[in-house]
Amino acid sequence: MYLCNLFATKKMLIVYTPRLTNRIGYTLQIVLGNVLHTPFEITTSEETFLTYQGAKICYGPKRICEDAVWIKSSKLLFESSIEDKELGISDWEDTKILFPVYGQDLDFPFDLLAATFFLVTRYEEYLPHRTDVHGRFMASESVGYQHGFLDQPIVDIWVDKLSRKIAEKHPDWIDSRSGFDLLTTIDIDAAYCYKRKGFARTCTGIVKDLIRDKSTQAIAERLSCIRGKKQDPFDTFDYIIETNQKHKGSQLIFFALLAEYGLFDKNISYHDIEFTETLRHLADYAKVGIHTSYASFKKPELIDKERARLHDILHHNIVRNRSHFLLLSLPFTYRELIRAGISHDYTMGYAEALGFRAGISVPFPFYDLISNSETSLIVHPFAIMDTTLRRYLKLSPEEGWAACRKIMDNTAKVQGTFSSIYHNENLSEQFGWEGWRMVFENMLEYANTLKTNKKTKQ
């Protein structure tokens, strides 16, 4: 038997499968552990399964008893290869399904576990695909985008339906999900707009001010910030912390770019005293992770150096990462993060589209399809990013908030986790970002409403 020890003190659910594989064990951990938070065992013994008194799931080619939920299996989770698949995507109730199955007396018209495995492992990203100019897998290449379900946490939706089906057959079974949750993350690509940039970058900025604005107003603002007479527009850190606290706060994580200066890595120097003091200040109110550089995508040895820099500043172990520009190539990026001592990554999402890249809202362990094994790295997917709303989708703040709220509602319906990315510089209310603080504040306020509604229903 396979035992989910994390929940060993709660009432157990049992799963039967005629043959246990790494893929099956992993997927059941995602569905029953990560999403439903329910204790479970897996058995390959029909006798053990049939005599068990309690909630049951049968995963296999045939139904072996009437008091178990039956998920008819396809071939995917019994294989170890990576090859192109016929997904058979179609409409079902209020969502879509993959890996359809056929026959009589089905509880589900598709292999729920195979569909979950395909999306969560990012199986399609191991197959031939196009990348953008930065080498990123594009949203438009994904089945979620092509079939219109990217804005749904579709795995959570399927599992919610599974939970209801289990409860139909076993009314005493308890769904242990704790309700809607919110995770707010802030990328620090540029801590300051004007100050702490050194003589050469400041002079270059002044020249650009003259060319762009053809006046001295921008130069005057720049010099006022440098002299400390005016707050730097990108220094929105106290606003972020105070707003989060005002709305009774979500989980809050900052990701700091500590790279060598380069074409796509332009933060303040990691040697700068004021910048390092800012990072220590943030660590008093939130978690702080490393924002591994654009350069590290092709030179992964830089991950170790950048992580060590943040460790030297904060004096504690750095286990969280988000890759700059959302650069991610599977399985290689995640293998390098694991090697470097990172145990939590927050890169799983798209720059050019909203929604759930892995089809799921909650954190999950990374499964390396090439080695065909689960790893120690926990992946935290996100659903929206501020630059996606404004720069890629060209939305107004009002339209951005409507898009954000729709995905929050989709997530709350299945008691999922809504994770977002903002940038300190984009909360400046300047440089085209006027009005976007409203989206940030509405998100925090609405999250409280969703949490309160859940408590009231309970």
Coordinates of C-alpha atoms in Angstrom, one line a residue:
M1 CA 0.0 0.0 0.0
Y2 CA 1.0 3.6 -0.7
L3 CA 0.2 5.9 2.3
C4 CA -0.1 9.6 2.2
N5 CA 1.6 10.2 5.6
L6 CA 0.9 13.9 5.6
F7 CA -2.7 13.3 6.6
A8 CA -2.3 10.0 8.5
T9 CA -4.3 11.3 11.5
K10 CA -7.5 11.9 9.4
K11 CA -10.1 9.4 8.1
M12 CA -8.6 7.5 5.2
L13 CA -9.7 7.1 1.6
I14 CA -8.5 4.0 -0.3
V15 CA -7.6 3.8 -4.0
Y16 CA -7.4 0.6 -6.0
T17 CA -5.3 0.3 -9.2
P18 CA -4.3 -3.0 -10.7
R19 CA -0.7 -1.7 -11.2
L20 CA 1.0 1.1 -9.3
T21 CA 3.4 3.3 -11.3
N22 CA 5.3 6.5 -10.4
R23 CA 2.9 8.4 -12.5
I24 CA -0.2 7.1 -10.7
G25 CA 1.2 7.6 -7.3
Y26 CA 2.2 11.2 -8.1
T27 CA -1.1 12.1 -9.7
L28 CA -3.1 10.7 -6.8
Q29 CA -0.9 12.8 -4.5
I30 CA -1.8 15.9 -6.5
V31 CA -5.5 15.2 -6.7
L32 CA -6.1 13.8 -3.2
G33 CA -3.2 15.4 -1.3
N34 CA -2.5 18.8 -2.8
V35 CA -6.0 19.7 -3.9
L36 CA -8.4 17.8 -1.6
H37 CA -6.1 17.6 1.5
T38 CA -7.5 14.1 2.2
P39 CA -5.6 11.1 3.7
F40 CA -5.4 8.1 1.3
E41 CA -3.9 4.7 0.7
I42 CA -3.2 3.0 -2.6
T43 CA -3.6 -0.7 -2.9
T44 CA -3.2 -3.2 -5.7
S45 CA -5.1 -5.9 -3.8
E46 CA -8.7 -6.3 -4.9
E47 CA -9.5 -8.2 -1.7
T48 CA -8.2 -5.3 0.5
F49 CA -10.2 -2.8 -1.5
L50 CA -13.4 -4.7 -1.6
T51 CA -13.5 -5.3 2.2
Y52 CA -12.6 -1.7 3.1
Q53 CA -15.5 0.1 4.8
G54 CA -15.2 3.7 3.7
A55 CA -14.7 6.1 0.8
K56 CA -13.1 4.4 -2.3
I57 CA -11.8 5.2 -5.7
C58 CA -11.1 2.5 -8.3
Y59 CA -8.7 3.5 -11.1
G60 CA -8.5 0.9 -13.8
P61 CA -10.1 -0.5 -16.9
K62 CA -13.2 -1.9 -15.2
R63 CA -15.5 -1.2 -12.2
I64 CA -14.9 -3.8 -9.5
C65 CA -17.6 -2.7 -6.9
E66 CA -20.6 -0.4 -6.8
D67 CA -19.7 1.6 -3.7
A68 CA -16.5 3.0 -5.2
V69 CA -16.1 6.0 -7.5
W70 CA -14.7 4.6 -10.8
I71 CA -12.2 6.5 -12.9
K72 CA -11.8 4.5 -16.0
S73 CA -8.1 4.5 -17.0
S74 CA -6.4 5.2 -20.3
K75 CA -2.8 4.2 -21.1
L76 CA -0.9 7.4 -20.1
L77 CA -0.2 6.7 -16.4
F78 CA 1.0 3.1 -17.1
E79 CA 3.6 4.3 -19.6
S80 CA 7.0 5.8 -19.1
S81 CA 7.7 7.3 -22.5
I82 CA 7.0 10.9 -23.7
E83 CA 5.2 11.0 -27.0
D84 CA 2.5 13.0 -28.8
K85 CA -1.0 12.1 -27.6
E86 CA -4.5 12.3 -29.0
L87 CA -6.2 14.4 -26.3
G88 CA -9.8 14.2 -27.5
I89 CA -10.7 17.5 -26.0
S90 CA -14.4 18.2 -25.7
D91 CA -17.0 20.0 -23.7
W92 CA -18.4 18.5 -20.5
E93 CA -20.8 20.2 -18.1
D94 CA -19.2 23.7 -17.4
T95 CA -15.7 22.9 -18.6
K96 CA -13.5 20.8 -20.9
I97 CA -12.1 17.3 -20.7
L98 CA -9.1 15.5 -22.0
F99 CA -8.4 11.7 -22.5
P100 CA -12.1 10.7 -23.0
V101 CA -13.1 7.1 -22.1
Y102 CA -16.1 5.2 -23.3
G103 CA -18.4 2.5 -21.9
Q104 CA -21.4 1.9 -19.7
D105 CA -21.9 3.1 -16.1
L106 CA -19.1 5.6 -16.1
D107 CA -18.7 8.0 -13.2
F108 CA -16.6 10.3 -15.5
P109 CA -16.4 10.4 -19.3
F110 CA -12.7 10.9 -19.2
D111 CA -9.5 9.7 -17.4
L112 CA -9.4 12.4 -14.8
L113 CA -6.0 11.3 -13.5
A114 CA -4.3 11.2 -16.9
A115 CA -5.7 14.6 -17.8
T116 CA -4.4 16.0 -14.6
F117 CA -1.0 14.4 -15.1
F118 CA -0.8 15.8 -18.6
L119 CA -1.4 19.4 -17.6
V120 CA 0.4 19.5 -14.2
T121 CA 3.6 17.9 -15.5
R122 CA 3.5 20.3 -18.5
Y123 CA 3.7 17.2 -20.8
E124 CA 3.1 19.3 -23.9
E125 CA 6.2 21.4 -23.1
Y126 CA 8.4 18.3 -23.6
L127 CA 7.0 17.9 -27.1
P128 CA 8.2 19.9 -30.1
H129 CA 6.9 23.5 -29.9
R130 CA 7.7 27.1 -30.8
T131 CA 9.2 29.5 -28.4
D132 CA 9.2 33.3 -28.3
V133 CA 12.3 35.6 -28.8
H134 CA 13.4 34.9 -25.2
G135 CA 13.1 31.1 -25.6
R136 CA 9.9 30.8 -23.6
F137 CA 7.1 28.3 -24.2
M138 CA 4.2 30.5 -25.5
A139 CA 0.7 30.4 -24.2
S140 CA -0.6 30.1 -27.8
E141 CA 1.1 26.8 -28.0
S142 CA -0.8 25.4 -25.1
V143 CA -4.0 23.3 -25.2
G144 CA -5.5 25.5 -22.5
Y145 CA -5.2 28.6 -24.7
Q146 CA -6.2 26.8 -27.9
H147 CA -9.3 25.3 -26.4
G148 CA -10.3 28.3 -24.3
F149 CA -9.9 27.0 -20.7
L150 CA -6.7 28.7 -19.7
D151 CA -8.6 31.1 -17.4
Q152 CA -10.1 28.1 -15.5
P153 CA -8.2 26.2 -12.8
I154 CA -9.4 23.1 -14.6
V155 CA -7.7 20.5 -12.5
D156 CA -9.3 22.0 -9.4
I157 CA -12.6 22.0 -11.2
W158 CA -12.3 18.3 -12.1
V159 CA -11.2 17.4 -8.5
D160 CA -14.1 19.4 -7.1
K161 CA -16.4 17.2 -9.2
L162 CA -14.6 14.1 -7.9
S163 CA -15.1 15.3 -4.4
R164 CA -18.9 15.7 -5.0
K165 CA -19.0 12.2 -6.5
I166 CA -17.2 10.6 -3.5
A167 CA -19.6 12.4 -1.2
E168 CA -22.6 11.0 -3.1
K169 CA -21.4 7.4 -2.5
H170 CA -20.1 8.1 1.0
P171 CA -21.9 10.9 2.7
D172 CA -19.8 10.6 5.8
W173 CA -16.6 11.4 3.8
I174 CA -15.3 14.9 4.6
D175 CA -13.9 17.3 2.0
S176 CA -10.9 18.8 3.9
R177 CA -10.3 21.8 1.7
S178 CA -9.9 25.0 3.7
G179 CA -11.3 27.5 1.3
F180 CA -10.1 30.2 -1.1
D181 CA -6.6 31.6 -0.5
L182 CA -4.6 34.5 -1.9
L183 CA -0.9 34.8 -2.6
T184 CA 0.5 38.2 -3.6
T185 CA 4.0 38.4 -5.0
I186 CA 6.1 41.4 -6.0
D187 CA 9.0 41.3 -8.4
I188 CA 11.7 43.9 -7.8
D189 CA 13.2 44.3 -11.2
A190 CA 14.1 48.0 -10.5
A191 CA 14.0 49.0 -6.9
Y192 CA 14.4 52.7 -7.7
C193 CA 13.7 54.8 -10.8
Y194 CA 16.2 57.6 -10.2
K195 CA 18.4 57.1 -7.1
R196 CA 21.2 54.8 -6.3
K197 CA 22.1 54.2 -10.0
G198 CA 25.6 55.6 -10.0
F199 CA 27.2 58.4 -12.0
A200 CA 27.2 56.8 -15.5
R201 CA 23.5 55.5 -15.4
T202 CA 22.4 58.8 -13.9
C203 CA 24.0 60.8 -16.7
T204 CA 22.5 58.5 -19.3
G205 CA 19.1 59.0 -17.7
I206 CA 19.4 62.8 -17.8
V207 CA 20.2 62.7 -21.5
K208 CA 17.2 60.4 -22.1
D209 CA 15.0 62.8 -20.1
L210 CA 16.0 65.7 -22.4
I211 CA 15.4 63.7 -25.6
R212 CA 12.1 62.2 -24.4
D213 CA 10.5 65.2 -22.7
K214 CA 12.4 68.1 -24.3
S215 CA 12.2 69.9 -20.9
T216 CA 14.0 70.1 -17.6
Q217 CA 11.0 69.0 -15.6
A218 CA 11.9 65.3 -15.6
I219 CA 15.5 66.2 -14.8
A220 CA 14.4 68.3 -11.8
E221 CA 12.3 65.3 -10.5
R222 CA 15.3 63.0 -11.0
L223 CA 17.6 65.3 -9.1
S224 CA 15.1 65.8 -6.3
C225 CA 14.8 62.1 -5.8
I226 CA 18.6 61.6 -5.9
R227 CA 19.0 64.3 -3.2
G228 CA 16.3 62.8 -1.0
K229 CA 14.0 65.7 -1.3
K230 CA 11.3 63.7 -3.0
Q231 CA 10.4 60.0 -2.8
D232 CA 11.6 57.9 -5.7
P233 CA 8.5 56.8 -7.7
F234 CA 9.5 53.1 -7.8
D235 CA 9.9 53.1 -4.0
T236 CA 6.4 51.8 -3.3
F237 CA 7.4 49.2 -0.8
D238 CA 5.8 50.8 2.3
Y239 CA 2.6 51.3 0.3
I240 CA 2.6 47.6 -0.7
I241 CA 3.1 46.5 2.9
E242 CA 0.6 48.9 4.4
T243 CA -2.0 48.1 1.8
N244 CA -1.6 44.4 2.4
Q245 CA -1.9 44.9 6.1
K246 CA -4.9 47.2 5.7
H247 CA -6.8 44.6 3.9
K248 CA -5.9 42.0 6.5
G249 CA -3.2 40.7 4.2
S250 CA -2.5 37.8 2.0
Q251 CA 0.7 35.9 1.9
L252 CA 3.2 38.3 0.6
I253 CA 6.5 37.5 -1.1
F254 CA 9.1 39.8 -2.7
F255 CA 11.6 38.6 -5.3
A256 CA 14.8 40.6 -5.6
L257 CA 16.9 40.8 -8.7
L258 CA 20.6 40.7 -7.7
A259 CA 22.2 40.2 -11.0
E260 CA 25.3 41.7 -12.6
Y261 CA 24.1 44.7 -14.8
G262 CA 23.1 43.6 -18.3
L263 CA 20.7 44.2 -21.2
F264 CA 17.8 42.6 -19.4
D265 CA 19.1 42.8 -15.8
K266 CA 19.0 46.4 -14.7
N267 CA 18.3 46.5 -11.0
I268 CA 20.3 48.5 -8.4
S269 CA 23.7 47.1 -7.5
Y270 CA 23.6 44.3 -4.8
H271 CA 26.5 46.2 -3.2
D272 CA 24.3 49.3 -2.6
I273 CA 23.8 49.9 1.1
E274 CA 20.3 51.6 0.8
F275 CA 19.1 48.8 -1.4
T276 CA 20.3 46.0 0.9
E277 CA 18.7 47.9 3.9
T278 CA 15.4 48.0 1.9
L279 CA 15.6 44.2 1.4
R280 CA 16.2 43.7 5.1
H281 CA 13.2 46.0 5.9
L282 CA 11.0 43.9 3.5
A283 CA 12.1 40.7 5.2
D284 CA 10.6 42.0 8.5
Y285 CA 7.1 42.0 7.0
A286 CA 7.2 39.4 4.2
K287 CA 9.1 36.5 2.7
V288 CA 11.9 37.5 0.3
G289 CA 13.1 35.2 -2.5
I290 CA 15.7 35.5 -5.3
H291 CA 14.7 36.7 -8.7
T292 CA 17.2 34.8 -10.8
S293 CA 18.5 36.8 -13.7
Y294 CA 17.9 36.7 -17.4
A295 CA 21.5 35.8 -17.8
S296 CA 21.2 32.8 -15.5
F297 CA 18.8 31.1 -18.0
K298 CA 21.8 30.3 -20.2
K299 CA 24.4 30.4 -17.5
P300 CA 22.8 28.4 -14.6
E301 CA 26.0 28.7 -12.5
L302 CA 24.9 32.3 -11.8
I303 CA 21.9 31.0 -9.8
D304 CA 24.3 30.0 -7.0
K305 CA 26.0 33.4 -7.0
E306 CA 22.8 35.4 -7.0
R307 CA 21.2 33.2 -4.3
A308 CA 24.4 33.6 -2.2
R309 CA 24.2 37.4 -2.5
L310 CA 20.7 37.4 -1.0
H311 CA 21.8 35.0 1.7
D312 CA 24.6 37.4 2.6
I313 CA 22.1 40.3 2.8
L314 CA 19.4 38.6 4.8
H315 CA 21.5 36.0 6.7
H316 CA 19.0 33.2 6.2
N317 CA 18.6 30.3 3.8
I318 CA 17.1 31.3 0.4
V319 CA 14.7 28.7 -0.8
R320 CA 12.3 30.7 -3.0
N321 CA 12.8 31.7 -6.6
R322 CA 11.1 33.4 -9.5
S323 CA 13.0 33.5 -12.8
H324 CA 13.3 37.0 -14.4
F325 CA 11.2 37.4 -17.6
L326 CA 9.5 34.1 -16.5
L327 CA 12.3 32.2 -18.2
L328 CA 11.6 28.5 -17.8
S329 CA 12.7 25.5 -19.9
L330 CA 11.6 22.1 -18.6
P331 CA 13.0 20.1 -17.1
F332 CA 16.4 21.9 -17.2
T333 CA 15.6 25.1 -15.4
Y334 CA 14.0 23.2 -12.5
R335 CA 16.9 20.7 -12.3
E336 CA 19.3 23.6 -11.9
L337 CA 17.2 25.2 -9.2
I338 CA 17.1 22.0 -7.3
R339 CA 20.8 21.6 -7.7
A340 CA 21.3 25.1 -6.3
G341 CA 19.2 24.5 -3.2
I342 CA 15.9 26.1 -4.2
S343 CA 12.9 24.2 -3.0
H344 CA 10.0 26.6 -4.0
D345 CA 9.6 28.1 -7.5
Y346 CA 7.0 30.7 -8.5
T347 CA 7.7 31.0 -12.3
M348 CA 4.8 28.8 -13.6
G349 CA 2.7 31.1 -15.6
Y350 CA 2.6 33.1 -18.9
A351 CA 3.8 36.6 -19.6
E352 CA 1.4 37.2 -22.6
A353 CA -1.7 35.5 -21.2
L354 CA -3.7 35.3 -18.0
G355 CA -4.6 32.0 -16.5
F356 CA -3.3 28.7 -15.3
R357 CA -0.3 27.4 -17.2
A358 CA -0.4 24.0 -15.4
G359 CA -4.2 23.9 -15.2
I360 CA -4.0 24.1 -11.4
S361 CA -4.2 26.8 -8.8
V362 CA -2.5 25.2 -5.8
P363 CA 1.2 24.4 -5.2
F364 CA 2.4 21.0 -6.4
P365 CA 5.7 19.0 -6.6
F366 CA 7.5 19.1 -9.9
Y367 CA 7.6 15.8 -11.8
D368 CA 10.5 15.3 -14.1
L369 CA 9.1 13.5 -17.1
I370 CA 12.5 12.6 -18.5
S371 CA 13.6 10.8 -15.3
N372 CA 10.0 9.8 -14.7
S373 CA 10.1 10.7 -11.1
E374 CA 8.7 13.3 -8.6
T375 CA 11.2 15.8 -7.3
S376 CA 11.6 17.9 -4.1
L377 CA 10.8 21.2 -5.9
I378 CA 7.4 22.7 -5.1
V379 CA 5.9 24.7 -7.9
H380 CA 3.6 27.7 -7.0
P381 CA 1.6 28.6 -10.1
F382 CA 0.4 32.2 -10.7
A383 CA -2.7 33.3 -12.6
I384 CA -2.2 37.0 -13.4
M385 CA 0.6 39.5 -13.8
D386 CA 0.3 43.3 -14.0
T387 CA 2.4 43.6 -17.1
T388 CA 0.2 41.0 -18.9
L389 CA -2.9 43.1 -18.2
R390 CA -1.5 46.4 -19.4
R391 CA 1.4 45.7 -21.8
Y392 CA 0.4 42.5 -23.5
L393 CA -3.4 42.7 -23.4
K394 CA -3.6 46.5 -23.6
L395 CA -6.3 46.7 -20.9
S396 CA -7.3 49.8 -19.0
P397 CA -7.3 49.5 -15.2
E398 CA -11.0 49.0 -15.1
E399 CA -10.7 46.2 -17.7
G400 CA -7.8 44.8 -15.9
W401 CA -9.7 44.6 -12.7
A402 CA -12.7 42.8 -14.5
A403 CA -10.3 40.2 -15.9
C404 CA -8.6 39.7 -12.5
R405 CA -12.0 39.4 -10.7
K406 CA -13.2 36.8 -13.2
I407 CA -10.2 34.5 -12.5
M408 CA -10.6 35.1 -8.8
D409 CA -14.2 34.0 -9.0
N410 CA -13.2 30.9 -11.0
T411 CA -10.6 30.1 -8.3
A412 CA -12.9 30.7 -5.3
K413 CA -15.6 28.4 -6.7
V414 CA -13.2 25.4 -6.2
Q415 CA -11.5 26.7 -3.0
G416 CA -8.3 27.3 -4.9
T417 CA -5.3 29.7 -4.5
F418 CA -5.3 32.9 -6.5
S419 CA -1.7 34.0 -7.0
S420 CA -0.6 37.2 -8.7
I421 CA 2.5 39.1 -9.7
Y422 CA 2.9 42.8 -9.4
H423 CA 6.0 45.0 -9.7
N424 CA 6.9 47.7 -7.3
E425 CA 7.6 50.1 -10.2
N426 CA 4.1 49.5 -11.8
L427 CA 2.4 50.6 -8.5
S428 CA 4.0 54.0 -8.9
E429 CA 0.9 55.6 -10.5
Q430 CA 3.3 57.1 -13.1
F431 CA 4.8 56.3 -16.5
G432 CA 1.5 54.9 -17.9
W433 CA 0.5 53.0 -14.8
E434 CA -1.9 55.7 -13.5
G435 CA -5.0 54.0 -12.0
W436 CA -3.4 50.6 -11.5
R437 CA -3.2 50.8 -7.7
M438 CA -7.0 50.4 -7.9
V439 CA -6.5 46.9 -9.3
F440 CA -4.1 45.9 -6.6
E441 CA -6.3 47.3 -3.8
N442 CA -9.5 45.8 -5.2
M443 CA -7.8 42.4 -5.4
L444 CA -6.9 42.5 -1.8
E445 CA -10.3 43.8 -0.7
Y446 CA -12.2 41.3 -2.9
A447 CA -10.1 38.4 -1.6
N448 CA -11.4 39.2 1.9
T449 CA -14.9 39.1 0.6
L450 CA -14.4 35.7 -0.9
K451 CA -12.8 34.4 2.3
T452 CA -15.7 35.8 4.4
N453 CA -18.3 34.3 2.1
K454 CA -16.7 30.9 2.5
K455 CA -16.7 31.1 6.3
T456 CA -20.3 32.2 6.3
K457 CA -21.4 29.2 4.2
Q458 CA -19.5 26.9 6.5

